[in-house]
mmCIF file of C-alpha atoms in Angstrom:
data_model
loop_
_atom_site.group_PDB
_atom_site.id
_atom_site.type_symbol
_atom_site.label_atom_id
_atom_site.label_comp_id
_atom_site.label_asym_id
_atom_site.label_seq_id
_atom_site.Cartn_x
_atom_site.Cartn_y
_atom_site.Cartn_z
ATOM 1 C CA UNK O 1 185.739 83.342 91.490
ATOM 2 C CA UNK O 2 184.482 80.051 93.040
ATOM 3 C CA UNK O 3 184.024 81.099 96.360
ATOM 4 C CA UNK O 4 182.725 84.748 95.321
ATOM 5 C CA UNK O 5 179.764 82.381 93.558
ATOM 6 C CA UNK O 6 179.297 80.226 95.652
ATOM 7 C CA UNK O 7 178.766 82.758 98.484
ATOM 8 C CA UNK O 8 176.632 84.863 95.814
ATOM 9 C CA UNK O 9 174.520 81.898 95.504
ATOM 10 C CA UNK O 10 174.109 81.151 99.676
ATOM 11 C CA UNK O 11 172.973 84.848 100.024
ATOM 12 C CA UNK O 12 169.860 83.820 97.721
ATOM 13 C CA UNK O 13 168.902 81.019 99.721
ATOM 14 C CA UNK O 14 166.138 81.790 102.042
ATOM 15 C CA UNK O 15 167.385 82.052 105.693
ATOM 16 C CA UNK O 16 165.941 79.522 108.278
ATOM 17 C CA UNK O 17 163.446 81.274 110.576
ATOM 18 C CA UNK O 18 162.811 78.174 112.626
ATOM 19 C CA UNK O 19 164.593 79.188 115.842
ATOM 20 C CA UNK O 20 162.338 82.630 115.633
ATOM 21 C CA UNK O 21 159.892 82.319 118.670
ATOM 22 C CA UNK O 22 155.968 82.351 117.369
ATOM 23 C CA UNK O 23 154.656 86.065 117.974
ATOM 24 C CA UNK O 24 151.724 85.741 120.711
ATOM 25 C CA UNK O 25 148.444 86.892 119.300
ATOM 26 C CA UNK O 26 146.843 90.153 120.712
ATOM 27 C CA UNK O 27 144.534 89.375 123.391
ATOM 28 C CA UNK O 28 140.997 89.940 122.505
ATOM 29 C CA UNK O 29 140.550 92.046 125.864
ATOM 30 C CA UNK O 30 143.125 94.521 124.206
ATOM 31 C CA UNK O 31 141.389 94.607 120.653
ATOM 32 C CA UNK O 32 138.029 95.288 122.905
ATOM 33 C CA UNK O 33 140.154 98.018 125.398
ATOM 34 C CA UNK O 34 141.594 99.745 121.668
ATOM 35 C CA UNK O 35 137.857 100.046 120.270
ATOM 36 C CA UNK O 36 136.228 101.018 123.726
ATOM 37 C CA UNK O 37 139.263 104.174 123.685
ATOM 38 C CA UNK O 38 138.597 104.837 120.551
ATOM 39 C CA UNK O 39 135.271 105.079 120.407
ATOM 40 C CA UNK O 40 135.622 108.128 123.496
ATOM 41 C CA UNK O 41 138.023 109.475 121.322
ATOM 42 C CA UNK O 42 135.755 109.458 118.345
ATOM 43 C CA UNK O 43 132.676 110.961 120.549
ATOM 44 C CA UNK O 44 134.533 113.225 122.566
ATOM 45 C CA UNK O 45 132.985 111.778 125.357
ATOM 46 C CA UNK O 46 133.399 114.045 128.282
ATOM 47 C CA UNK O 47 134.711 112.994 131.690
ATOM 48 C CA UNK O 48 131.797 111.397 134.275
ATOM 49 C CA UNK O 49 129.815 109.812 131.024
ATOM 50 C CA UNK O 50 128.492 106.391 131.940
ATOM 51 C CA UNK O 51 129.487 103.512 129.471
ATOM 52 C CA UNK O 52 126.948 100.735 128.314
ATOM 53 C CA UNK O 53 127.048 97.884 130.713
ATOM 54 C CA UNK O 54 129.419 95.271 130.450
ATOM 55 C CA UNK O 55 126.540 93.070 128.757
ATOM 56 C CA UNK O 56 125.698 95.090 126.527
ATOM 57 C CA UNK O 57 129.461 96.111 125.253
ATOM 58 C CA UNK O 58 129.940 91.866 125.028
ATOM 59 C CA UNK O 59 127.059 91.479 122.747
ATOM 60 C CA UNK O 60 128.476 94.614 120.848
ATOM 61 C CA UNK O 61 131.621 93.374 120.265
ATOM 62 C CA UNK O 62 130.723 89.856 120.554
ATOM 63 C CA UNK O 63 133.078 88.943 123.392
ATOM 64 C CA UNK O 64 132.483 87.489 126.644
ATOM 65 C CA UNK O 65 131.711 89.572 129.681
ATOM 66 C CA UNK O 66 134.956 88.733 131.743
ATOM 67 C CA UNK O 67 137.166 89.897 128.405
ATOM 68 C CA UNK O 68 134.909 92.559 128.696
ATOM 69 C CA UNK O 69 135.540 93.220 132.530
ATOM 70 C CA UNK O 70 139.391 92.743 131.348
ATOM 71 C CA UNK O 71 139.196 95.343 128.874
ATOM 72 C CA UNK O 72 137.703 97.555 131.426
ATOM 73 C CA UNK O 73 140.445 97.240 134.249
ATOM 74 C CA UNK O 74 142.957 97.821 131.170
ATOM 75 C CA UNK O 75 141.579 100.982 130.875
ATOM 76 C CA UNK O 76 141.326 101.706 134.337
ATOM 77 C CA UNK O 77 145.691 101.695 134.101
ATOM 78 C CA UNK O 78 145.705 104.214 131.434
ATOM 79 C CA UNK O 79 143.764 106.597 133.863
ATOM 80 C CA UNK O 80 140.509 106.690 131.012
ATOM 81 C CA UNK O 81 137.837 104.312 132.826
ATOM 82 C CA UNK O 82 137.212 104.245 136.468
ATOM 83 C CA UNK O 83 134.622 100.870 137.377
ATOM 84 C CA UNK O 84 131.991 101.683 140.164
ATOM 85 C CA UNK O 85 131.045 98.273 141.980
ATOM 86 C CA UNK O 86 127.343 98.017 141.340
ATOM 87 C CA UNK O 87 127.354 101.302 139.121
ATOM 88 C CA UNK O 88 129.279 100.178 136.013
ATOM 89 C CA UNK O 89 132.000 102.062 134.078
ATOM 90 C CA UNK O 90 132.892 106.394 133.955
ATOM 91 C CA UNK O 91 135.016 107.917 131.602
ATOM 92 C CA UNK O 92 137.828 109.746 133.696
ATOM 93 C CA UNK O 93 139.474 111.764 131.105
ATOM 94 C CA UNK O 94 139.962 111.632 127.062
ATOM 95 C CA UNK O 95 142.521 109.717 126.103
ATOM 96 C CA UNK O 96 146.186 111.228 124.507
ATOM 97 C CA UNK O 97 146.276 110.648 121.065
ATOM 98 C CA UNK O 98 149.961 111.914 120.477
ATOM 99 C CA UNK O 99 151.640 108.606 120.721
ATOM 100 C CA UNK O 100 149.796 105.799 119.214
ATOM 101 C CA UNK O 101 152.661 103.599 119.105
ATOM 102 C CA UNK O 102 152.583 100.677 122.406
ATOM 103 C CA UNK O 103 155.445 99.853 124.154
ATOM 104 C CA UNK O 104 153.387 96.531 125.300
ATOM 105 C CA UNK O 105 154.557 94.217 122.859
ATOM 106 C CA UNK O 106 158.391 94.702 123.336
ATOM 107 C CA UNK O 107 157.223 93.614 126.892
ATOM 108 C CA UNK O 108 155.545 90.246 125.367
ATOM 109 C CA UNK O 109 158.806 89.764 123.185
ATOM 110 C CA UNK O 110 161.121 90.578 126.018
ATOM 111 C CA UNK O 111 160.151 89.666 129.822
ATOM 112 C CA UNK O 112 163.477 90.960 130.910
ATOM 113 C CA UNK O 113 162.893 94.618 129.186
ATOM 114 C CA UNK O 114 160.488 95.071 132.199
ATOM 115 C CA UNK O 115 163.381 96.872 134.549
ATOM 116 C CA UNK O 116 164.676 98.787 131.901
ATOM 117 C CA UNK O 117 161.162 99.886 131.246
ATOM 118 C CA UNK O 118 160.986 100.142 134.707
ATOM 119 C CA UNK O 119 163.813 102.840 134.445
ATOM 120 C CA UNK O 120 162.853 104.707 131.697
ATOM 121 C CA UNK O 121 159.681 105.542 133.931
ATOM 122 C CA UNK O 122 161.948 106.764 136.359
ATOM 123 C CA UNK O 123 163.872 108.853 134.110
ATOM 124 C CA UNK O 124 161.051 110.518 132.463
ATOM 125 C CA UNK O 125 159.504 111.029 135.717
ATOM 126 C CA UNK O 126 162.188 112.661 136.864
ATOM 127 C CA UNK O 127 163.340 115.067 133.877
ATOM 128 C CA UNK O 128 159.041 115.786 134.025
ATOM 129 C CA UNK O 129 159.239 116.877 137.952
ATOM 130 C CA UNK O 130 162.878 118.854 137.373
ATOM 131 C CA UNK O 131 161.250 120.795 134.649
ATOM 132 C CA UNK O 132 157.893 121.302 136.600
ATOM 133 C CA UNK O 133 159.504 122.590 139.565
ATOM 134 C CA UNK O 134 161.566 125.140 137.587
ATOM 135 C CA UNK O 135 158.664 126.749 135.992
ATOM 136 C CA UNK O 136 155.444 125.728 137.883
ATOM 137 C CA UNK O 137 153.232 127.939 138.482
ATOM 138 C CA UNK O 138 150.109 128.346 140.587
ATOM 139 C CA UNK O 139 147.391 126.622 138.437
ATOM 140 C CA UNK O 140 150.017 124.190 137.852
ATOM 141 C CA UNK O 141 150.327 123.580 141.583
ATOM 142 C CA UNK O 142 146.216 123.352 141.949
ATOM 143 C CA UNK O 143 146.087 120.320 139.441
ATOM 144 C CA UNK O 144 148.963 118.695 141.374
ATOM 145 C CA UNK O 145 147.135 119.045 144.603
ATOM 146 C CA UNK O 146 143.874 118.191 143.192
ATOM 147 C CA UNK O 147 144.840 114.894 141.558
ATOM 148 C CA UNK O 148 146.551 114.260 145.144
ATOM 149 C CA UNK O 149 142.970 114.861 146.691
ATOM 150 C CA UNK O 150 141.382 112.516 143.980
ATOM 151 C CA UNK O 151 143.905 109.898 144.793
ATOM 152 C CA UNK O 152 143.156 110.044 148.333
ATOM 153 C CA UNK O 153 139.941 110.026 148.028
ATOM 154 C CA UNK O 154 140.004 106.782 146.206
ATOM 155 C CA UNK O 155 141.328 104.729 148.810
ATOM 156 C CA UNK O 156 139.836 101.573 148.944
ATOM 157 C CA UNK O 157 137.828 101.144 145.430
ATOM 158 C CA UNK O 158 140.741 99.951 142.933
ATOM 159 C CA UNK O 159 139.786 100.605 140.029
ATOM 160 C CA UNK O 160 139.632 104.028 140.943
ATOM 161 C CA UNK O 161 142.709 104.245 143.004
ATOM 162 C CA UNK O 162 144.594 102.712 140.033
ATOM 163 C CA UNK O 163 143.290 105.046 137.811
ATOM 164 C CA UNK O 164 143.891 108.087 140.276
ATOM 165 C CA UNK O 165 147.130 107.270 140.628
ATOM 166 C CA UNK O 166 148.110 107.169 136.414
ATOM 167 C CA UNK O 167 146.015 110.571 136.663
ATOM 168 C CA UNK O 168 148.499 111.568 139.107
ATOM 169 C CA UNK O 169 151.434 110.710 137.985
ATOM 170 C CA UNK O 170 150.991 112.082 133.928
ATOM 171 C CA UNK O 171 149.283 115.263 135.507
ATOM 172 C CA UNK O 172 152.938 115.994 137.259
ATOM 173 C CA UNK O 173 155.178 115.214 134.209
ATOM 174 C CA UNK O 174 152.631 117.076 131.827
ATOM 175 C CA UNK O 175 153.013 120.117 134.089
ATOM 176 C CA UNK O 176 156.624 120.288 132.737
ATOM 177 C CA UNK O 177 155.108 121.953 129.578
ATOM 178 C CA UNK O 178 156.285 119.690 126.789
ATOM 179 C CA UNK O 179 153.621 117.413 125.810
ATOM 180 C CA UNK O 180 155.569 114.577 124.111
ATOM 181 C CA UNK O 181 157.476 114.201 127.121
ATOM 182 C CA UNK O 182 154.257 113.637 128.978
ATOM 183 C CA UNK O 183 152.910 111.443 125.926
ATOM 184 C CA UNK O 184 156.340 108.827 126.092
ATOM 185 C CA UNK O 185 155.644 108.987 129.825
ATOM 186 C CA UNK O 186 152.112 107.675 129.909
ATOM 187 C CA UNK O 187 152.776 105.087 127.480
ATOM 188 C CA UNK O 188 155.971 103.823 129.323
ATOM 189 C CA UNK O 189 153.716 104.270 132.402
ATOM 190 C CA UNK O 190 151.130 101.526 131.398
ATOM 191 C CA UNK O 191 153.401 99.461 130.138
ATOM 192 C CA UNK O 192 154.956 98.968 133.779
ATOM 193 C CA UNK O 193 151.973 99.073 135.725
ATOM 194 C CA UNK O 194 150.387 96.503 133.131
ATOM 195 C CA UNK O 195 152.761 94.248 134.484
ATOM 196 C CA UNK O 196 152.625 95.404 138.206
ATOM 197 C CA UNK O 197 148.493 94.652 138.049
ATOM 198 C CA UNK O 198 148.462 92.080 135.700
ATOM 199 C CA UNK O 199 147.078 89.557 138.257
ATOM 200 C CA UNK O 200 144.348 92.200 138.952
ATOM 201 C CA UNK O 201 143.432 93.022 135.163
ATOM 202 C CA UNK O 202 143.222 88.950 134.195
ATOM 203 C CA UNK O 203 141.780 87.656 137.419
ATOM 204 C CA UNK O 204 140.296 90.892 139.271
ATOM 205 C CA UNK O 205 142.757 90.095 142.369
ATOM 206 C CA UNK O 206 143.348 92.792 144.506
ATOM 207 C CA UNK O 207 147.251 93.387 145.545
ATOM 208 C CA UNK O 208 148.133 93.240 148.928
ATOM 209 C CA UNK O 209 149.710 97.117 148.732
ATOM 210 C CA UNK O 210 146.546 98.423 147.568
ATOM 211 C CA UNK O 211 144.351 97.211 150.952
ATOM 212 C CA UNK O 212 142.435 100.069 153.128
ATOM 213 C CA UNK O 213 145.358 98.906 156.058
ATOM 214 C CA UNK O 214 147.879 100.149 153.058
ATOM 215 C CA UNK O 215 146.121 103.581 152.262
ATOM 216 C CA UNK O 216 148.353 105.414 154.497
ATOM 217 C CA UNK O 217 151.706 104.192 153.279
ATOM 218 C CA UNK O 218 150.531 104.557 149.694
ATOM 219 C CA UNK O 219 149.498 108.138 149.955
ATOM 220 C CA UNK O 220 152.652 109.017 151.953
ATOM 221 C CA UNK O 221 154.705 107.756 148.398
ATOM 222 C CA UNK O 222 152.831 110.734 146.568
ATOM 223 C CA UNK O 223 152.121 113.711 149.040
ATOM 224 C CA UNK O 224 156.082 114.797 148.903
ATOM 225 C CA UNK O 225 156.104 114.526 145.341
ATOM 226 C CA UNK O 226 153.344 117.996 145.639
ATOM 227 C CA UNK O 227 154.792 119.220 148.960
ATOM 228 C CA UNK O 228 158.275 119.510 146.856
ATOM 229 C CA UNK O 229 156.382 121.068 143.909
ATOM 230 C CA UNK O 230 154.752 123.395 146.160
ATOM 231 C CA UNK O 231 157.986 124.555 147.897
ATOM 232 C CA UNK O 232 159.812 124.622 144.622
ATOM 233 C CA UNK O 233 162.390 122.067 145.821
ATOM 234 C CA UNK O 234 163.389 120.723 142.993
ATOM 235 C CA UNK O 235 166.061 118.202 144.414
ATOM 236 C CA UNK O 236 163.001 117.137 146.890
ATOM 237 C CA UNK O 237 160.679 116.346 144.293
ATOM 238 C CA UNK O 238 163.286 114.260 142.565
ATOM 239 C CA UNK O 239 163.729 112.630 145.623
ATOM 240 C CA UNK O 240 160.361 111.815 146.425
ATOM 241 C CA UNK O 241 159.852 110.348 143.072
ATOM 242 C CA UNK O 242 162.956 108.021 143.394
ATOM 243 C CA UNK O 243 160.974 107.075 146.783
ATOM 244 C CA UNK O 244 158.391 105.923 144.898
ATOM 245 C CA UNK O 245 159.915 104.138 142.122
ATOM 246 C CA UNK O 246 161.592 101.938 144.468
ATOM 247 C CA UNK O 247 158.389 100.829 146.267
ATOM 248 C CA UNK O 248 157.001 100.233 142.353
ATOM 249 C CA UNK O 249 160.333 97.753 141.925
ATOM 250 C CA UNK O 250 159.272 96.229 145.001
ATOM 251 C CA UNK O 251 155.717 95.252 143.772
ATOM 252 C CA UNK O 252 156.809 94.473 140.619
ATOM 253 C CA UNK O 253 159.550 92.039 142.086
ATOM 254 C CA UNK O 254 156.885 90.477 144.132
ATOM 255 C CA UNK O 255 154.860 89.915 141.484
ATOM 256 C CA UNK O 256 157.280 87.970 139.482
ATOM 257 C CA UNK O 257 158.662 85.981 142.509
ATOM 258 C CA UNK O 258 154.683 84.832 143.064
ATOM 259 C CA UNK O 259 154.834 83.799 139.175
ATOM 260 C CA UNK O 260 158.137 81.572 139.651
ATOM 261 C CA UNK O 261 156.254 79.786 142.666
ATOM 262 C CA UNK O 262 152.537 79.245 141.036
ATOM 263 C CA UNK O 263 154.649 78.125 138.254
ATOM 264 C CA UNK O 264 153.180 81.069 135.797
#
């Protein structure tokens, strides 16, 4: 009866937290990034609208212009905001509201859950192109081709070659036909590539893979992706998209090797 007490009695003891790690706060550029998206959610903002300047959005939200300019590029990953040097900022698209929940923070909890985010891309990539290929048809195939064209013809300006490519890339798994398949996609999506341009949303530095001398090799990841689509080769398509994924592990390893060095 003594020990069932005494145990009763260490069960109502608070636990000690004080190994638990402190939970970073969220980064004002994201609070800024949520309002700006919700705000073309809430006006149904149609794609090609012009956004305030980057002034006048600070002195709205009362943030600085580079968190603003952060907020921007974060947008620019999600495929909603494409940033015209000397122009200023164009909604792309309106933004999915069918899965609200981020898969960000288990990345700021978990550095290491990057690959097997990393794989969960490919996997929902893949099951989106198997299913696309079965059933596509020809209107299906023109949206393919023309967010290849839109890709292309954003070599060179980043922002909108980064937000081409998410375009891309969610327009081929939402051709599958199941639209919370191509909802978990998207958000697994930005959660890699947030990592694999982090450098360029904080600091505005352009990777080495996305130079003009690297157009070439970039566009030659995506074009078999539609060729496969187009010849309704399924085992091509998956093939081209495992292509691609490794060149993504390959930037993404890069980037973390350049961390260790600098020490970040």
């Amino acid at each position: 009866m003594k020990d069932g007490k005494g145990a009763e009695s260490n069960l109502r003891k608070p636990v000690d937290m004080s190994s638990v790690s402190v939970v970073p706060p969220k980064r004002l550029s994201d609070e800024v990034a949520e309002k700006i998206r919700s705000f073309v959610i809430e006006q149904c903002l149609a794609e090609g609208t012009r956004l305030p300047s980057e002034r006048s959005i600070a002195e709205q939200f009362g943030a600085s212009r580079p968190t603003v300019s952060q907020a921007l590029r974060t947008l620019s990953l999600m495929g909603l905001v494409e940033i015209r040097r000397g122009s200023g900022a164009y909604v792309l698209r309106q933004p999915d509201v069918n899965i609200t929940v981020s898969i960000n923070p288990m990345l700021e909890l978990d550095g290491n859950s990057l690959s097997s985010l990393a794989d969960l891309r490919l996997w929902l990539e893949t099951l989106g192109v198997r299913q696309t290929a079965d059933h596509v048809g020809a209107d299906g195939l023109h949206l393919a081709r023309a967010a290849l064209e839109r890709l292309r013809a954003s070599v060179g300006a980043t922002s909108a070659w980064i937000a081409a490519d998410t375009i891309f890339h969610s327009t081929v798994v939402g051709m599958s036909g199941n639209p919370y398949l191509a909802s978990i996609y998207e958000s697994v999506h930005t959660a890699v590539i947030s990592c694999e341009y982090r450098s360029w949303v904080e600091n505005d530095t352009v990777p080495d893979w996305l130079r003009p001398d690297q157009a070439e090799a970039a566009i030659a990841l995506h074009e078999p992706i539609v060729a496969a689509l187009e010849a309704g080769d399924t085992e091509a398509a998956v093939l081209a998209v495992r292509n691609h994924h490794r060149a993504m592990l390959e930037h993404l390893m890069g980037r973390r090797s350049a961390q260790r060095e600098s020490g970040g």
